[in-house]
XYZ file of C-alpha atoms in Angstrom:
365
model
C 142.298 86.890 83.556
C 140.362 90.148 83.358
C 141.255 90.839 79.725
C 139.738 87.511 78.721
C 136.638 87.989 80.890
C 135.909 91.468 79.593
C 135.856 90.163 75.996
C 133.641 87.140 76.635
C 130.098 87.380 75.346
C 127.326 88.395 77.678
C 125.524 85.075 77.163
C 128.655 83.098 78.028
C 129.195 84.945 81.261
C 125.727 85.805 82.594
C 123.500 82.974 81.540
C 121.857 81.573 84.665
C 119.615 84.229 86.148
C 116.163 83.086 85.127
C 116.697 79.487 86.237
C 116.775 80.780 89.815
C 114.211 83.545 89.598
C 111.439 81.482 88.074
C 111.874 77.897 89.319
C 108.223 77.077 88.637
C 108.614 77.845 84.950
C 110.404 76.061 82.187
C 114.163 76.304 82.616
C 115.545 79.523 81.174
C 112.133 81.055 80.496
C 111.370 84.753 80.864
C 108.100 86.009 82.265
C 106.795 88.788 80.022
C 103.557 90.713 79.578
C 101.909 92.000 76.439
C 100.874 95.543 75.622
C 97.250 94.493 76.267
C 97.859 92.798 79.663
C 95.683 94.240 82.466
C 97.764 96.648 84.545
C 96.518 95.304 87.882
C 97.507 91.771 86.898
C 100.971 93.038 85.981
C 101.404 94.601 89.419
C 100.382 91.361 91.105
C 102.982 89.487 89.056
C 105.704 91.993 89.938
C 105.053 91.255 93.600
C 104.686 87.494 93.078
C 108.023 87.160 91.260
C 109.736 89.854 93.370
C 111.234 91.620 90.342
C 111.637 95.255 89.327
C 110.294 95.027 85.801
C 108.750 92.934 83.044
C 109.447 93.089 79.322
C 106.397 94.234 77.376
C 105.786 92.450 74.059
C 103.537 93.493 71.174
C 101.434 90.429 70.201
C 100.341 92.059 66.945
C 103.919 92.294 65.670
C 105.198 88.752 66.272
C 105.846 89.406 69.973
C 108.293 92.231 69.346
C 109.770 93.754 72.494
C 108.496 97.324 72.825
C 109.753 98.314 76.274
C 109.801 97.615 79.998
C 107.147 97.933 82.679
C 109.146 99.135 85.678
C 108.279 99.727 89.338
C 109.350 103.337 88.784
C 106.503 103.604 86.260
C 104.137 102.216 88.891
C 105.367 104.678 91.516
C 104.993 107.604 89.104
C 101.422 106.542 88.305
C 100.533 106.159 92.005
C 101.989 109.554 92.964
C 100.157 111.353 90.160
C 96.919 109.641 91.153
C 97.450 110.526 94.821
C 98.113 114.179 94.049
C 94.941 114.436 91.921
C 92.686 112.911 94.556
C 92.309 114.059 98.151
C 90.318 112.046 100.666
C 90.563 109.160 103.089
C 92.784 106.126 102.721
C 89.772 103.981 101.873
C 88.675 106.401 99.180
C 92.129 106.277 97.594
C 92.061 102.456 97.591
C 88.792 102.561 95.622
C 90.087 105.259 93.241
C 93.295 103.317 92.652
C 91.476 100.096 91.828
C 89.009 101.850 89.508
C 91.829 103.722 87.759
C 93.747 100.520 87.044
C 90.781 98.458 85.899
C 90.684 99.929 82.437
C 94.442 100.341 81.981
C 96.858 98.037 80.195
C 100.603 97.484 80.491
C 101.500 99.821 77.637
C 99.616 102.687 79.346
C 101.530 102.298 82.605
C 105.009 101.680 81.161
C 105.379 105.251 79.918
C 104.761 107.055 83.212
C 108.471 107.229 83.989
C 111.474 108.301 81.946
C 113.974 106.480 84.165
C 113.832 102.956 82.707
C 115.542 103.552 79.390
C 115.577 100.405 77.260
C 118.848 99.703 75.424
C 119.192 96.483 73.441
C 122.305 94.377 72.911
C 122.864 91.316 70.687
C 123.946 87.934 72.048
C 127.421 88.575 70.663
C 127.874 91.635 72.910
C 130.896 91.432 75.193
C 130.905 91.789 78.950
C 132.479 95.208 78.412
C 129.535 96.180 76.170
C 127.190 95.169 78.983
C 129.117 97.247 81.537
C 129.109 100.249 79.204
C 125.336 100.024 78.741
C 124.612 99.482 82.437
C 126.444 102.699 83.324
C 124.148 104.830 81.154
C 121.759 107.094 83.127
C 118.646 105.244 84.268
C 119.711 101.856 82.857
C 119.684 98.984 85.362
C 119.071 96.032 83.011
C 119.828 95.161 79.407
C 117.618 93.056 77.103
C 119.764 90.617 75.122
C 118.349 89.903 71.670
C 118.749 86.586 69.892
C 120.867 86.294 66.766
C 117.736 86.000 64.641
C 116.661 89.559 65.420
C 118.141 92.861 64.280
C 118.215 95.923 66.501
C 116.052 98.545 64.841
C 112.454 99.604 65.191
C 111.272 97.915 61.981
C 112.796 94.516 62.681
C 111.656 91.562 64.730
C 113.175 91.566 68.185
C 113.584 88.158 69.753
C 114.224 88.530 73.467
C 116.728 85.923 74.626
C 117.688 87.072 78.126
C 117.886 89.972 80.524
C 121.154 90.948 82.132
C 120.909 93.121 85.228
C 123.420 94.916 87.393
C 122.825 92.211 89.987
C 124.005 89.620 87.451
C 127.207 91.581 86.934
C 127.965 91.757 90.662
C 127.183 88.056 91.049
C 129.574 87.211 88.220
C 132.354 89.390 89.641
C 131.888 87.891 93.116
C 132.458 84.437 91.624
C 135.625 85.584 89.790
C 137.198 88.041 92.232
C 140.778 86.880 91.689
C 140.510 87.448 87.927
C 139.786 91.153 88.363
C 143.195 91.990 89.767
C 144.479 94.261 92.560
C 142.122 97.092 91.602
C 139.451 95.456 93.779
C 141.711 95.922 96.802
C 141.317 99.717 96.566
C 139.737 101.238 99.647
C 136.431 102.995 99.214
C 137.885 106.293 100.478
C 140.348 106.307 97.569
C 137.621 106.368 94.900
C 134.879 108.347 96.675
C 131.124 107.822 96.876
C 127.950 109.723 96.135
C 126.145 111.310 99.117
C 123.463 109.124 100.663
C 119.891 110.235 99.974
C 117.944 109.741 103.208
C 114.553 110.557 104.720
C 113.506 110.856 108.357
C 111.515 107.934 109.718
C 108.630 110.303 110.546
C 108.179 111.239 106.855
C 105.090 110.057 105.017
C 105.701 107.034 102.843
C 104.142 108.750 99.818
C 106.618 111.641 100.271
C 109.511 109.188 100.444
C 108.555 107.693 97.071
C 108.080 111.195 95.679
C 111.647 111.945 96.826
C 112.907 108.878 94.955
C 111.249 110.031 91.739
C 112.526 113.581 92.192
C 116.141 112.514 92.911
C 116.014 109.720 90.289
C 117.082 107.053 92.754
C 115.510 103.682 93.471
C 116.235 103.574 97.194
C 116.468 105.776 100.287
C 118.156 105.435 103.644
C 115.916 105.996 106.668
C 117.348 107.890 109.669
C 116.125 108.624 113.199
C 116.330 111.808 115.293
C 120.037 111.196 115.932
C 120.771 110.832 112.224
C 121.526 107.123 112.595
C 120.559 104.719 109.816
C 117.609 102.599 110.958
C 116.327 101.131 107.697
C 115.963 101.351 103.921
C 113.074 101.981 101.557
C 113.235 100.955 97.900
C 111.101 100.858 94.770
C 110.535 97.157 95.397
C 108.364 98.186 98.368
C 105.990 99.875 95.916
C 104.924 96.464 94.577
C 103.897 95.412 98.092
C 102.048 98.671 98.669
C 99.896 98.729 95.555
C 98.726 95.128 95.974
C 97.615 95.554 99.602
C 95.548 98.633 100.504
C 97.901 101.287 99.053
C 96.091 104.183 100.729
C 96.938 102.930 104.228
C 100.565 102.234 103.409
C 101.196 105.490 101.553
C 99.643 107.688 104.261
C 101.569 105.993 107.082
C 104.977 107.160 108.258
C 108.057 105.435 106.909
C 108.707 103.987 110.386
C 105.186 102.514 110.529
C 105.607 101.055 107.071
C 108.988 99.485 107.903
C 107.655 98.099 111.201
C 104.745 96.459 109.363
C 107.088 95.094 106.746
C 109.380 93.635 109.414
C 106.447 92.140 111.329
C 105.342 90.246 108.226
C 108.813 88.776 107.752
C 109.634 90.759 104.614
C 113.138 92.177 104.251
C 116.261 91.948 106.439
C 116.118 92.705 110.165
C 119.399 94.623 110.085
C 120.810 97.159 107.636
C 124.007 96.075 105.880
C 126.581 98.875 105.838
C 130.258 99.517 105.124
C 132.971 102.044 105.972
C 135.385 104.148 103.952
C 138.221 101.779 104.856
C 136.470 98.771 103.296
C 137.788 97.499 99.969
C 135.803 97.248 96.753
C 136.344 93.484 96.963
C 134.632 93.228 100.352
C 131.769 95.506 99.256
C 131.102 93.389 96.148
C 131.066 90.276 98.329
C 128.637 91.922 100.747
C 126.315 93.141 98.001
C 126.226 89.696 96.409
C 125.809 87.599 99.556
C 122.950 89.790 100.825
C 121.238 90.320 97.458
C 121.448 94.113 97.795
C 121.195 96.893 95.217
C 122.980 99.435 97.408
C 125.043 99.585 100.567
C 125.277 102.644 102.795
C 128.605 104.054 103.962
C 128.828 105.103 107.617
C 131.247 107.681 109.036
C 133.047 107.501 112.378
C 129.828 108.651 114.111
C 127.948 105.736 112.512
C 125.871 108.124 110.410
C 125.300 107.619 106.657
C 127.737 109.710 104.629
C 127.564 107.944 101.269
C 126.097 105.101 99.280
C 127.552 102.509 96.896
C 125.092 101.211 94.289
C 125.301 98.487 91.676
C 125.702 101.266 89.083
C 128.811 102.456 90.928
C 130.290 98.952 90.856
C 129.668 98.652 87.099
C 131.303 102.044 86.539
C 134.294 101.062 88.670
C 134.801 97.818 86.716
C 134.577 99.686 83.430
C 137.262 102.146 84.572
C 139.854 99.616 85.750
C 143.069 100.803 84.061
C 145.011 98.373 81.910
C 148.044 98.486 84.191
C 145.930 97.014 87.013
C 144.828 93.936 85.079
C 146.127 90.803 86.785
C 149.266 89.714 84.994
C 150.154 86.117 84.313
C 153.164 85.277 86.440
C 156.173 83.656 84.803
C 157.322 80.427 86.423
C 159.994 80.999 89.045
C 163.547 80.304 87.962
C 165.173 77.564 90.019
C 168.922 78.080 90.490
C 171.134 74.955 90.471
C 172.363 74.031 93.976
C 175.794 75.322 94.890
C 178.509 72.706 95.219
C 179.419 72.297 98.886
C 182.939 71.281 99.988
C 182.472 68.233 102.239
C 186.108 67.176 102.549
C 186.303 68.345 106.193
C 183.294 66.222 107.061
C 184.879 63.125 105.577
C 188.006 63.727 107.701
C 185.826 64.221 110.817
C 183.929 60.972 110.257
C 187.202 59.055 109.761
C 188.566 60.349 113.091
C 185.308 59.488 114.846
C 185.464 55.937 113.658
C 189.059 55.550 114.951
C 188.608 57.253 118.322
C 185.776 57.235 120.857
C 187.085 60.518 122.338
C 185.802 62.535 119.422
C 182.497 64.187 120.274
C 180.373 65.271 117.321
C 178.209 68.341 118.134
C 174.566 68.699 117.051
C 175.461 71.372 114.512
C 178.078 69.111 113.009
C 175.597 66.251 112.829
C 173.206 68.519 110.911
C 176.051 69.468 108.603
């Protein structure tokens, strides 16, 4: 039940992510970069592996983990570079490439303050993971091996990453163990307002809005206020590895149309309503591999958003009285003794006389 799950170790519960993400690598391996890795190569790898971040290791200190290179760092770098340089799209492409040529991973990883790095040991419980993943700006937790301590002067041996996606995947596979709390309707717990941009906005302004609002995704609306698409930090990896000047100066609609034409991303936007249950939303997030799902009102306009952070917070706040309780076996009462003497008399008469007619109800008796 939920009490048992919440106390299991993180490694016991969420142990299979990297086998699926990196099938071309040794089973269970983690792709990492060093502090001296070329920044441009790091961006190419982010796109190739379709991930939000890489751990950055210091090769001069026995591969100690020093932080994370996140797509939010990349976006912050790109926006600052864009604002410092005016000119044509082609000129920005050249400036961007020249600016990255001499930079390394450790220079890019500090451009953002949103990807806080909090470490947990292998012995950490699932509840410890949930608690950490609900901290501001934390979307993934490095799990350190038992051989490493957790202070700046010690060796840090990275064993695994646990992300909010891992948590939702685990919950989706164990829905019945999380009790009736998951049957709560979304309207009963509330949601945060959806952060959206108009489809005519410049793509660079949309990413600037993400940085300003400290979110990793935006809804895209048309003139009627209807949700027509989504833009996320993952799109930044595609932009910076393929003529970023053109993509950033285009409108969000043009960018999404190009993305759809190349077969990247879903053709439809997955949404939910206030009457949907947390259980159904978790299932939808997991089956579609989403980081957020937008809530539509009766006019089919976005009125809220449910993120993976919200799901982690909800799980952490499940009250004890809503844990699924183990049901006691049902008590079976002994059968009541039935008086059958009248039936015996009826059968005797039937055997002696053919005039006795036995009704269907009597036969059943």
